[in-house]
Amino acid sequence: MHPVLVYTASRIALFVVALGVLYLLGLRDPMFLVVAAFAVSGLASYVLLSKQRDAVSARIGKKSASLGKSGD
């Protein structure tokens, strides 16, 4: 599967999980809930999704290198 899709789906899933957990823990204000879920999922993705992030950057690097060679 395409690494960008895997990474994006993983980020969305982490956000939804963080949103659900924070809601269950009692954070009910929608604005604070979304902001807190965004922060928690961002930290979690930094730790948990490093392999996927590396795959995405390798794919982008390979694609940009091939585009650079074809332009010469």
Short mmCIF file of N, CA and C in Angstrom, two decimals, residues 1-43:
data_model
loop_
_atom_site.label_atom_id
_atom_site.label_comp_id
_atom_site.label_asym_id
_atom_site.label_seq_id
_atom_site.Cartn_x
_atom_site.Cartn_y
_atom_site.Cartn_z
N MET A 1 0.84 -1.18 0.00
CA MET A 1 0.00 0.00 0.00
C MET A 1 0.89 1.25 0.00
N HIS A 2 0.38 2.30 -0.54
CA HIS A 2 1.12 3.55 -0.66
C HIS A 2 1.45 4.10 0.73
N PRO A 3 2.73 4.42 1.02
CA PRO A 3 3.13 4.87 2.36
C PRO A 3 2.41 6.13 2.84
N VAL A 4 2.10 7.03 1.93
CA VAL A 4 1.42 8.27 2.32
C VAL A 4 0.01 7.96 2.83
N LEU A 5 -0.67 7.02 2.16
CA LEU A 5 -2.02 6.64 2.61
C LEU A 5 -1.98 5.95 3.96
N VAL A 6 -0.99 5.09 4.16
CA VAL A 6 -0.85 4.38 5.44
C VAL A 6 -0.59 5.38 6.56
N TYR A 7 0.31 6.32 6.32
CA TYR A 7 0.64 7.32 7.34
C TYR A 7 -0.56 8.21 7.65
N THR A 8 -1.25 8.66 6.62
CA THR A 8 -2.41 9.52 6.82
C THR A 8 -3.52 8.80 7.57
N ALA A 9 -3.80 7.56 7.18
CA ALA A 9 -4.83 6.78 7.88
C ALA A 9 -4.44 6.54 9.33
N SER A 10 -3.15 6.30 9.58
CA SER A 10 -2.68 6.09 10.95
C SER A 10 -2.83 7.36 11.78
N ARG A 11 -2.52 8.50 11.20
CA ARG A 11 -2.67 9.77 11.91
C ARG A 11 -4.12 10.05 12.25
N ILE A 12 -5.02 9.78 11.30
CA ILE A 12 -6.44 9.99 11.53
C ILE A 12 -6.94 9.05 12.62
N ALA A 13 -6.50 7.79 12.56
CA ALA A 13 -6.91 6.82 13.57
C ALA A 13 -6.42 7.23 14.96
N LEU A 14 -5.19 7.70 15.06
CA LEU A 14 -4.68 8.17 16.35
C LEU A 14 -5.48 9.35 16.87
N PHE A 15 -5.86 10.25 15.98
CA PHE A 15 -6.67 11.41 16.39
C PHE A 15 -8.03 10.95 16.93
N VAL A 16 -8.66 10.04 16.22
CA VAL A 16 -9.99 9.55 16.65
C VAL A 16 -9.89 8.83 17.99
N VAL A 17 -8.85 8.02 18.16
CA VAL A 17 -8.65 7.31 19.44
C VAL A 17 -8.41 8.31 20.56
N ALA A 18 -7.56 9.30 20.32
CA ALA A 18 -7.29 10.31 21.35
C ALA A 18 -8.56 11.09 21.68
N LEU A 19 -9.34 11.41 20.67
CA LEU A 19 -10.60 12.11 20.88
C LEU A 19 -11.54 11.29 21.76
N GLY A 20 -11.66 10.02 21.47
CA GLY A 20 -12.52 9.14 22.25
C GLY A 20 -12.05 8.96 23.68
N VAL A 21 -10.75 8.77 23.85
CA VAL A 21 -10.21 8.57 25.20
C VAL A 21 -10.38 9.84 26.04
N LEU A 22 -10.07 10.98 25.45
CA LEU A 22 -10.23 12.23 26.20
C LEU A 22 -11.69 12.51 26.54
N TYR A 23 -12.58 12.17 25.64
CA TYR A 23 -14.01 12.33 25.92
C TYR A 23 -14.43 11.44 27.09
N LEU A 24 -13.96 10.20 27.06
CA LEU A 24 -14.30 9.27 28.14
C LEU A 24 -13.68 9.68 29.48
N LEU A 25 -12.57 10.39 29.41
CA LEU A 25 -11.93 10.87 30.63
C LEU A 25 -12.59 12.12 31.19
N GLY A 26 -13.58 12.66 30.47
CA GLY A 26 -14.35 13.76 31.01
C GLY A 26 -14.15 15.10 30.34
N LEU A 27 -13.35 15.18 29.31
CA LEU A 27 -13.17 16.45 28.61
C LEU A 27 -14.35 16.63 27.65
N ARG A 28 -15.28 17.50 27.99
CA ARG A 28 -16.53 17.62 27.24
C ARG A 28 -16.64 18.88 26.38
N ASP A 29 -15.86 19.90 26.68
CA ASP A 29 -15.92 21.12 25.87
C ASP A 29 -15.36 20.81 24.48
N PRO A 30 -16.17 20.99 23.43
CA PRO A 30 -15.72 20.58 22.09
C PRO A 30 -14.43 21.24 21.62
N MET A 31 -14.26 22.51 21.91
CA MET A 31 -13.04 23.21 21.47
C MET A 31 -11.80 22.64 22.15
N PHE A 32 -11.85 22.51 23.45
CA PHE A 32 -10.71 21.96 24.18
C PHE A 32 -10.49 20.49 23.85
N LEU A 33 -11.57 19.77 23.61
CA LEU A 33 -11.47 18.36 23.26
C LEU A 33 -10.71 18.17 21.96
N VAL A 34 -11.05 18.95 20.95
CA VAL A 34 -10.37 18.83 19.65
C VAL A 34 -8.92 19.28 19.75
N VAL A 35 -8.66 20.37 20.45
CA VAL A 35 -7.29 20.86 20.59
C VAL A 35 -6.43 19.86 21.36
N ALA A 36 -6.96 19.32 22.45
CA ALA A 36 -6.22 18.35 23.26
C ALA A 36 -6.00 17.06 22.47
N ALA A 37 -7.02 16.61 21.74
CA ALA A 37 -6.87 15.39 20.94
C ALA A 37 -5.83 15.60 19.84
N PHE A 38 -5.81 16.78 19.25
CA PHE A 38 -4.81 17.09 18.23
C PHE A 38 -3.40 17.04 18.82
N ALA A 39 -3.23 17.61 20.01
CA ALA A 39 -1.92 17.61 20.66
C ALA A 39 -1.49 16.21 21.07
N VAL A 40 -2.40 15.45 21.67
CA VAL A 40 -2.07 14.09 22.11
C VAL A 40 -1.77 13.20 20.91
N SER A 41 -2.57 13.30 19.86
CA SER A 41 -2.33 12.45 18.69
C SER A 41 -1.04 12.86 17.97
N GLY A 42 -0.71 14.14 18.00
CA GLY A 42 0.55 14.59 17.41
C GLY A 42 1.76 14.01 18.14
N LEU A 43 1.70 14.05 19.45
CA LEU A 43 2.79 13.46 20.25
C LEU A 43 2.87 11.94 20.05
#
